[in-house]
Short mmCIF file of C-alpha atoms in Angstrom, two decimals:
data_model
loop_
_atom_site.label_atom_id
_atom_site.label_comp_id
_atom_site.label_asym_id
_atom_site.label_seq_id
_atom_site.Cartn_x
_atom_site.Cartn_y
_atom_site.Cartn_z
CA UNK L 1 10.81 -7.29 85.65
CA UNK L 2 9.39 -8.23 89.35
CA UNK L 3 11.79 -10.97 90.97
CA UNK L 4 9.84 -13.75 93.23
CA UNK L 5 10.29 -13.74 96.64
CA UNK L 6 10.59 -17.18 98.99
CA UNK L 7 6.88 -17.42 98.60
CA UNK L 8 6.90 -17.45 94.59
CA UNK L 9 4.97 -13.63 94.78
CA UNK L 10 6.55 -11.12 92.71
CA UNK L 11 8.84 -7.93 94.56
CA UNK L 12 10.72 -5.22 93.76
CA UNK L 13 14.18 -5.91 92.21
CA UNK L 14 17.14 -5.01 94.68
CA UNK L 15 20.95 -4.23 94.85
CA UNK L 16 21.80 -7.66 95.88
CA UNK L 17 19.66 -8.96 93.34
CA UNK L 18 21.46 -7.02 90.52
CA UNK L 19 24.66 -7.80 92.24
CA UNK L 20 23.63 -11.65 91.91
CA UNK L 21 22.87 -11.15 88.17
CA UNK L 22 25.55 -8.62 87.20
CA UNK L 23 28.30 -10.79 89.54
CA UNK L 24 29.55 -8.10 91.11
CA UNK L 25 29.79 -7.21 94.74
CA UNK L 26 26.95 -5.39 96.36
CA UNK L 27 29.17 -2.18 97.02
CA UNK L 28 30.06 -2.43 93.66
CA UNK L 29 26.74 -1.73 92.28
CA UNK L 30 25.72 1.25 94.92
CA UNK L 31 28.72 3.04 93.15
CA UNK L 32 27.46 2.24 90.09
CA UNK L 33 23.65 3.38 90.61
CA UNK L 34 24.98 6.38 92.74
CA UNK L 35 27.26 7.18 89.28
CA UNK L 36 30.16 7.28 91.53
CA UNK L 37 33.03 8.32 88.64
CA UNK L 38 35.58 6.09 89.74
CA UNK L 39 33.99 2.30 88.57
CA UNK L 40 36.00 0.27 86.49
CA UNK L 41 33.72 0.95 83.26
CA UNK L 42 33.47 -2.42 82.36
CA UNK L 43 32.26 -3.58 85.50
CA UNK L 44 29.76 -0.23 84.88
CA UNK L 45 28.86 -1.97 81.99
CA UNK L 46 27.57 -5.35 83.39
CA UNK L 47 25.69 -3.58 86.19
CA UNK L 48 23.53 -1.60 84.44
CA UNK L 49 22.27 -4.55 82.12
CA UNK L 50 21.60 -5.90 85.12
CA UNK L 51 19.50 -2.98 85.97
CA UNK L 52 17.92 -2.87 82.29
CA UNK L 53 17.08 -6.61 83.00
CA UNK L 54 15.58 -6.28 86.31
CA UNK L 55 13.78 -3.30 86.16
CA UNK L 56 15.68 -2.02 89.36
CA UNK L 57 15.02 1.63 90.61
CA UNK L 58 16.76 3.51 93.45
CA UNK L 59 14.94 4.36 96.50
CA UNK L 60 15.76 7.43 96.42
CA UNK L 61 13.03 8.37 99.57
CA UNK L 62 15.03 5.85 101.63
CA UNK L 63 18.44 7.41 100.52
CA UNK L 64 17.32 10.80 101.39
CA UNK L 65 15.68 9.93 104.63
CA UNK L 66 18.99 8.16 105.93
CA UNK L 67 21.02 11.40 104.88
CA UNK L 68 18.76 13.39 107.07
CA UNK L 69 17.59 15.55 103.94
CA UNK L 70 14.55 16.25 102.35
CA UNK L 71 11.57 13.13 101.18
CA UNK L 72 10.73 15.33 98.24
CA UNK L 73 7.14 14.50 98.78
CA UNK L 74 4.11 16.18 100.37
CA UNK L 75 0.35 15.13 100.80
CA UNK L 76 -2.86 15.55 100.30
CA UNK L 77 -6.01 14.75 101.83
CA UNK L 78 -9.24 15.96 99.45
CA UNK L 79 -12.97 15.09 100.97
CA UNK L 80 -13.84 13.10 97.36
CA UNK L 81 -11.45 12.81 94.36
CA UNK L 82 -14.44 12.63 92.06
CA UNK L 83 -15.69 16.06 92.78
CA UNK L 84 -14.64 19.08 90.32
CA UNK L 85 -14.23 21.25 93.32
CA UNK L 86 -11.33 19.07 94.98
CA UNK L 87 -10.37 18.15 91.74
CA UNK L 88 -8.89 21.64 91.01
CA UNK L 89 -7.25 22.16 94.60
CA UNK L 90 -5.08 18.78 93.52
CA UNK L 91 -4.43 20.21 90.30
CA UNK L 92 -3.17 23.56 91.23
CA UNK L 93 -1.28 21.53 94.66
CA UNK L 94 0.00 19.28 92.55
CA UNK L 95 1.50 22.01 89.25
CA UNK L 96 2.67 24.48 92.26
CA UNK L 97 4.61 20.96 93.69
CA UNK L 98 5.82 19.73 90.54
CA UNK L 99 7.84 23.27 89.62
CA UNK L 100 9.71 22.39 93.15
CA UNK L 101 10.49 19.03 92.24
CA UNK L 102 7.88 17.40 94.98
CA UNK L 103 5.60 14.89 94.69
CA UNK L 104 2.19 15.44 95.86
CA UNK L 105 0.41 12.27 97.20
CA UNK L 106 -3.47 12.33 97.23
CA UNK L 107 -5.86 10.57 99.63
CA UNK L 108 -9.48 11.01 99.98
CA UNK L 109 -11.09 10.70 103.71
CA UNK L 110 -14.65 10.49 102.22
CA UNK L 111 -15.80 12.92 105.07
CA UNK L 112 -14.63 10.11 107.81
CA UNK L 113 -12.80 11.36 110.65
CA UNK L 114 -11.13 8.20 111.76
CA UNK L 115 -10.25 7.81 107.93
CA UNK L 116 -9.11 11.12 108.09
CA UNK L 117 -7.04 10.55 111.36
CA UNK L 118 -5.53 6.99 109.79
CA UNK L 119 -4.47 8.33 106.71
CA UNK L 120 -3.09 11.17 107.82
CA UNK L 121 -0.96 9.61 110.24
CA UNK L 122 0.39 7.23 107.02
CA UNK L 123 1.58 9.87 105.24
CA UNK L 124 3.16 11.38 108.70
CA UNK L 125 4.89 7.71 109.24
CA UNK L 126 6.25 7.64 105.36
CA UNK L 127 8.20 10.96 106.36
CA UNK L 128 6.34 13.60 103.89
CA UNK L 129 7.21 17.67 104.14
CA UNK L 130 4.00 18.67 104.79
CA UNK L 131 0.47 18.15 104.61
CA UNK L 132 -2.43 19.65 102.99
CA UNK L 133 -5.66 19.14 104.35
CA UNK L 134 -9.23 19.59 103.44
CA UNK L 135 -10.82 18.31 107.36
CA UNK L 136 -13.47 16.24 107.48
CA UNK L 137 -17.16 17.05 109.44
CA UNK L 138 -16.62 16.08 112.82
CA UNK L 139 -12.87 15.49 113.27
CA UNK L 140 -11.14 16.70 115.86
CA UNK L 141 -7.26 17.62 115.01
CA UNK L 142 -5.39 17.69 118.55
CA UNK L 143 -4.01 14.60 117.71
CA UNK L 144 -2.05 16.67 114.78
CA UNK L 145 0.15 18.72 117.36
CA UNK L 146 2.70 16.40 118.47
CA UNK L 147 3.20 16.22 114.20
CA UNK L 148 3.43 19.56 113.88
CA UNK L 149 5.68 19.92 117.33
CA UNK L 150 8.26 17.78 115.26
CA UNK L 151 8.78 19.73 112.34
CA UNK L 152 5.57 18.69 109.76
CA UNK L 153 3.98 21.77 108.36
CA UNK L 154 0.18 21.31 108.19
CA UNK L 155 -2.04 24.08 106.22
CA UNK L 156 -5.82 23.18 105.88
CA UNK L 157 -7.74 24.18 103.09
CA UNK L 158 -11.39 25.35 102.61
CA UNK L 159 -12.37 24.83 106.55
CA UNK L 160 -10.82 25.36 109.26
CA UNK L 161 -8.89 22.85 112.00
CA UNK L 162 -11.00 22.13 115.31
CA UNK L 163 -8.42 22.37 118.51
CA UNK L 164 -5.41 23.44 116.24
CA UNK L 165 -3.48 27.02 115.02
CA UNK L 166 -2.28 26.05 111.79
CA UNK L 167 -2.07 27.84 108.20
CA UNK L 168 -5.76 28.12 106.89
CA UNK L 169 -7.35 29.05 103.30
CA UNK L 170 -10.98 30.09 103.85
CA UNK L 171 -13.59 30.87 101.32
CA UNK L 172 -15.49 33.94 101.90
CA UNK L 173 -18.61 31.66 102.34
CA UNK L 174 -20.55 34.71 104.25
CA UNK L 175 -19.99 37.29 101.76
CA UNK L 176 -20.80 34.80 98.62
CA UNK L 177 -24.27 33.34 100.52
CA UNK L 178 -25.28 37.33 101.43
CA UNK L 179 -24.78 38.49 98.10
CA UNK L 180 -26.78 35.39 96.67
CA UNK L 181 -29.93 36.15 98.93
CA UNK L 182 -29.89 40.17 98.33
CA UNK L 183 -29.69 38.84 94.54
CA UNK L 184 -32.76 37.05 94.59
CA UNK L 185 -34.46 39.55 97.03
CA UNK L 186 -33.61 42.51 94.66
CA UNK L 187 -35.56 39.92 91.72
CA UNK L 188 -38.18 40.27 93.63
CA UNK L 189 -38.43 36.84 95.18
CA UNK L 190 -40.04 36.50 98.98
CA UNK L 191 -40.26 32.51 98.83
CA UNK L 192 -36.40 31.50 98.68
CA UNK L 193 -35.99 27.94 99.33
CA UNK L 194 -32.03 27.00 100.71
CA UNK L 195 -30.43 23.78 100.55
CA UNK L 196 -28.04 23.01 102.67
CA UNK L 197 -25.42 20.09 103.40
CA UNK L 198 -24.76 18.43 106.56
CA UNK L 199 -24.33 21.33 109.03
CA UNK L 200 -21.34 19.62 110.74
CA UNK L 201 -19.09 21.09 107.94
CA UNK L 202 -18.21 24.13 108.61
CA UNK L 203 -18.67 25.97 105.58
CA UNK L 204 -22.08 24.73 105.33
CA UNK L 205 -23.18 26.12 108.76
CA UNK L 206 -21.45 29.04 107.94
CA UNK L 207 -23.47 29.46 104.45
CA UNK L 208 -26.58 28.97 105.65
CA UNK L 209 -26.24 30.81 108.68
CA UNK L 210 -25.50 33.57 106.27
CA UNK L 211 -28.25 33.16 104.23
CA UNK L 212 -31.03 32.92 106.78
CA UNK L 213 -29.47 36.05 108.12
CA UNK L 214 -29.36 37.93 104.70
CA UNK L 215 -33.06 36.96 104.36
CA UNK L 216 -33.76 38.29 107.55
CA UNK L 217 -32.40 41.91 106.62
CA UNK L 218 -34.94 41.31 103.18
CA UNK L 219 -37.91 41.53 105.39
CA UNK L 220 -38.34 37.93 104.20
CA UNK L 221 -40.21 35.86 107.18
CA UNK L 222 -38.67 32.49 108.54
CA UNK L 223 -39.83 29.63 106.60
CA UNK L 224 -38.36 26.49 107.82
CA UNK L 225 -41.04 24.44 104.85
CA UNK L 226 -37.78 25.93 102.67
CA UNK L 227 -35.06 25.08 104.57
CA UNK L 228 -33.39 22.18 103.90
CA UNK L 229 -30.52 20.73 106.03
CA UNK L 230 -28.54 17.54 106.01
CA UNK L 231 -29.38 17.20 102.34
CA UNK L 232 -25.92 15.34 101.43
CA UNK L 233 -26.14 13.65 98.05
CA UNK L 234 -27.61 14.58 94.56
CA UNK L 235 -30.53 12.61 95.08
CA UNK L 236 -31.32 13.94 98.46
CA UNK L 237 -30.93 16.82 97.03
CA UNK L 238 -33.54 16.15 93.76
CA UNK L 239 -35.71 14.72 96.96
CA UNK L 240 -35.64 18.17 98.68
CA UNK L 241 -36.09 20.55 96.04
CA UNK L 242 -38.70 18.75 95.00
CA UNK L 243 -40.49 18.30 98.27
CA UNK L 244 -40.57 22.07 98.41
CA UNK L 245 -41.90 22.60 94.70
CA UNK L 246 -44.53 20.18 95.60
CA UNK L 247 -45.61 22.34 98.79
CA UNK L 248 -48.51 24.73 99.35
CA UNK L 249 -46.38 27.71 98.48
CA UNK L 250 -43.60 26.45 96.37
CA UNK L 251 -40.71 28.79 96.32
CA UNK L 252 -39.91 31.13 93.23
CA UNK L 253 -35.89 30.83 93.91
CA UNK L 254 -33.82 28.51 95.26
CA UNK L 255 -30.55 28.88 96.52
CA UNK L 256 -28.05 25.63 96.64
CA UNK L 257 -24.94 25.75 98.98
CA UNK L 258 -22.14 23.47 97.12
CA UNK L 259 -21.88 21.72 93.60
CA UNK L 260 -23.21 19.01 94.54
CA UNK L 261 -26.97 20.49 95.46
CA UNK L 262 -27.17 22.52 92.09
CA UNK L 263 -26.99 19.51 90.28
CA UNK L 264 -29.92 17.79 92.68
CA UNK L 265 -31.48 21.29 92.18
CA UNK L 266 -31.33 21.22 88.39
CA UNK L 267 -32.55 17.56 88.55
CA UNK L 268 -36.05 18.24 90.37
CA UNK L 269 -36.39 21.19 88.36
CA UNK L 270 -35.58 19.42 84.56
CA UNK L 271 -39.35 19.14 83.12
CA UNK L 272 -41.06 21.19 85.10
CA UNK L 273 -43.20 24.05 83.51
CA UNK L 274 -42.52 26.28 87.02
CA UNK L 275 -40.13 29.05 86.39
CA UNK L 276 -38.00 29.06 89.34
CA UNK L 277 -34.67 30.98 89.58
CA UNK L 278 -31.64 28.90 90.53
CA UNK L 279 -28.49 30.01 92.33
CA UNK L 280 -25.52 27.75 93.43
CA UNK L 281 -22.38 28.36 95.36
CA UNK L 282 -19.46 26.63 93.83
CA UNK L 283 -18.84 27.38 89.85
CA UNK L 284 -18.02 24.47 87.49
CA UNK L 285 -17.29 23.79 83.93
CA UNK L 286 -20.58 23.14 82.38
CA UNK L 287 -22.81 25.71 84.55
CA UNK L 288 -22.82 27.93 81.69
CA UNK L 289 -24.63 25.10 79.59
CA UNK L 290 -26.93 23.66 82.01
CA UNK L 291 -30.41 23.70 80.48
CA UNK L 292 -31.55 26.15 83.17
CA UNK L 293 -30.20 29.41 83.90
CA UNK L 294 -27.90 29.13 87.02
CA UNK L 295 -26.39 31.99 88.63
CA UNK L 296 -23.55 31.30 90.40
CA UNK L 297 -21.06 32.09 93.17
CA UNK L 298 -17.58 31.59 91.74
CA UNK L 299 -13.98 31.58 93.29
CA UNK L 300 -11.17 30.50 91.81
CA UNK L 301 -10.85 27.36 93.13
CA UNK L 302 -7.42 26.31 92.17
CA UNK L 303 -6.16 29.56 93.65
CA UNK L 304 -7.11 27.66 97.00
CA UNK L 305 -4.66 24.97 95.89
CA UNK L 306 -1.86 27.49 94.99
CA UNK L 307 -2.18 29.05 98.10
CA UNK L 308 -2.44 26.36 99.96
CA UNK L 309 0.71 25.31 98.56
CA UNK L 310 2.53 28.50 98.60
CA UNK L 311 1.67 28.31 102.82
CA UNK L 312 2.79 24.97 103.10
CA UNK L 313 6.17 25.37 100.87
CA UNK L 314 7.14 28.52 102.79
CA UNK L 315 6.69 26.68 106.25
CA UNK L 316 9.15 23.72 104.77
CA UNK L 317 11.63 26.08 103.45
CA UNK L 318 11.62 27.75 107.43
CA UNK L 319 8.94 30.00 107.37
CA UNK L 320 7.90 30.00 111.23
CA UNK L 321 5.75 33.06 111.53
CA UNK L 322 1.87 33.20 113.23
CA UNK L 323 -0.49 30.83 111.46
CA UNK L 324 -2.21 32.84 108.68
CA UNK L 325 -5.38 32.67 107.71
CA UNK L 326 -5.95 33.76 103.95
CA UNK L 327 -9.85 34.25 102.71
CA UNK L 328 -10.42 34.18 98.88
CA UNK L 329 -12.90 36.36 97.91
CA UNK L 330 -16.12 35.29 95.75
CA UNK L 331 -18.14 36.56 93.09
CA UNK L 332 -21.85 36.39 92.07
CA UNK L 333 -21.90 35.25 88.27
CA UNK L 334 -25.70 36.26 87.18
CA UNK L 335 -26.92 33.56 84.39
CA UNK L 336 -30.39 34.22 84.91
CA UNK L 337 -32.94 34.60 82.22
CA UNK L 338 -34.39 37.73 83.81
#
């Protein structure tokens, strides 16, 4: 049970409080909840009903943290919780935690850098191990240095740190958007319409960079009528695909570079009578089921996560090599109705 404070709002049970109820002395019960052997057991006895009663739980963050040792915990900051894509780096971060008997805490930053900056600096004041971070468009991580200068491992995940050598784990975004284009190329497609995200993430630059690149080495001229940037959301995303279906010279393919614009894609595309080839870069659950055929690039996401994790754990144990950067490698998974 919550005991009220001065102002009649509930708080967290403490020592003195089960000391009060169990009518003992305060040292008495720190022996007691730190099962120090040599308590008179009766005395035992009446502090832990106390404890039952109250609800009381040691701190044991605070306990560690005075003793100099370990918080037990590490953190996490993930663009969007609601996303499949982030969702399995916090799984796999969290499982690889877990079997080391951490805690991971989770935060999104929503693609804010000052949200980024604030939260991270939380988790840096509540003392975690490490950090695990997926940056946001635009930030600017020099202010992470003095944390790392003190001891906090950082290892970012899926794009790289701006101003900062840290532990990285890349996607091979080039590879996966080359292969996609020379895919559709091979098909026999020479109006390829790209979708793109906000070109202030990194991996999105670097995907579409790719891409335009790939089509380039096709033979396939420079339309910029089917190239879409700055397309951010799933309706943006319905809003581009179909501005370019609606065009002069529609495209026969169209490739979508995250999640996020395949389902946009698939949403401007639902009812129409067109047949227009569909590749995305991320793999999730359902894309085998979608009503359209989708050809993906696939990773294994959670092996970002592990990774990630593996990194970061290594640095806490004393790891203090060079800052590695590890790329995971991607695959094109053809769905396409020929």
């Amino acid at each position: 049970m919550s005991t009220p404070s001065a102002g009649g709002e509930a708080r967290r049970p403490t020592m003195a409080d089960v000391a009060r109820i169990a009518g003992v002395s305060l040292k008495t019960v720190s022996r007691v909840v730190n099962n120090v052997p040599t308590v008179d057991p009766q005395l035992a006895v009446k502090v832990n009903a106390a404890v039952a009663e109250l609800g009381f739980r040691r701190n044991d963050m605070a306990r560690n943290l005075r003793a100099g040792s370990s918080s037990a915990t590490v953190g996490l900051l993930i663009e969007d919780l609601g996303n499949p894509f982030y969702a399995g780096i916090a799984a796999a971060a969290a499982q690889y935690a877990l079997d080391r008997d951490t805690l991971l805490i989770t935060a999104s930053s929503e693609e804010d850098a000052d949200r980024e900056r604030k939260l991270l600096l939380e988790l840096c004041e509540r003392r975690v191990d490490g950090l695990l971070v997926v940056p946001a468009a635009d930030a600017d991580h020099v202010y992470l240095r003095p944390e790392i200068e003190r001891g906090t491992p950082i290892v970012f995940l899926d794009r790289p740190p701006r101003n900062l050598r840290a532990d990285t784990v890349l996607i091979d975004n080039a590879a996966g958007a080359r292969t996609a284009i020379e895919h559709l190329a091979a098909a026999g497609h020479t109006r390829i319409g790209v979708v793109a995200d906000w070109l202030s993430i990194s991996t999105m630059a670097e995907r579409l960079a790719a891409a335009e690149k790939a089509l380039e080495q096709a033979g396939l001229p420079y339309r910029p009528d089917l190239i879409k940037y700055g397309v951010h959301t799933v309706a943006d995303a319905t809003a581009a695909v179909n501005a370019m279906l609606d065009g002069p010279e529609p495209p026969t393919a169209v490739f979508a570079l995250n999640n996020r614009l395949v389902l946009g894609a698939l949403s401007a595309l639902n009812g129409r009578s067109t047949k227009v080839e569909l590749v995305g870069f991320d793999d999730f659950e359902t894309a085998a089921f979608v009503p359209w055929p989708l050809t993906v690039v696939s990773y294994d996401v959670r092996e970002i996560g592990r990774i990630g994790a593996q990194l970061l754990f290594d640095r806490i144990a004393g790891d203090r090599s060079r800052p590695k950067t590890i790329v995971v490698p991607t695959e094109l998974v053809v769905r396409s109705a020929g």
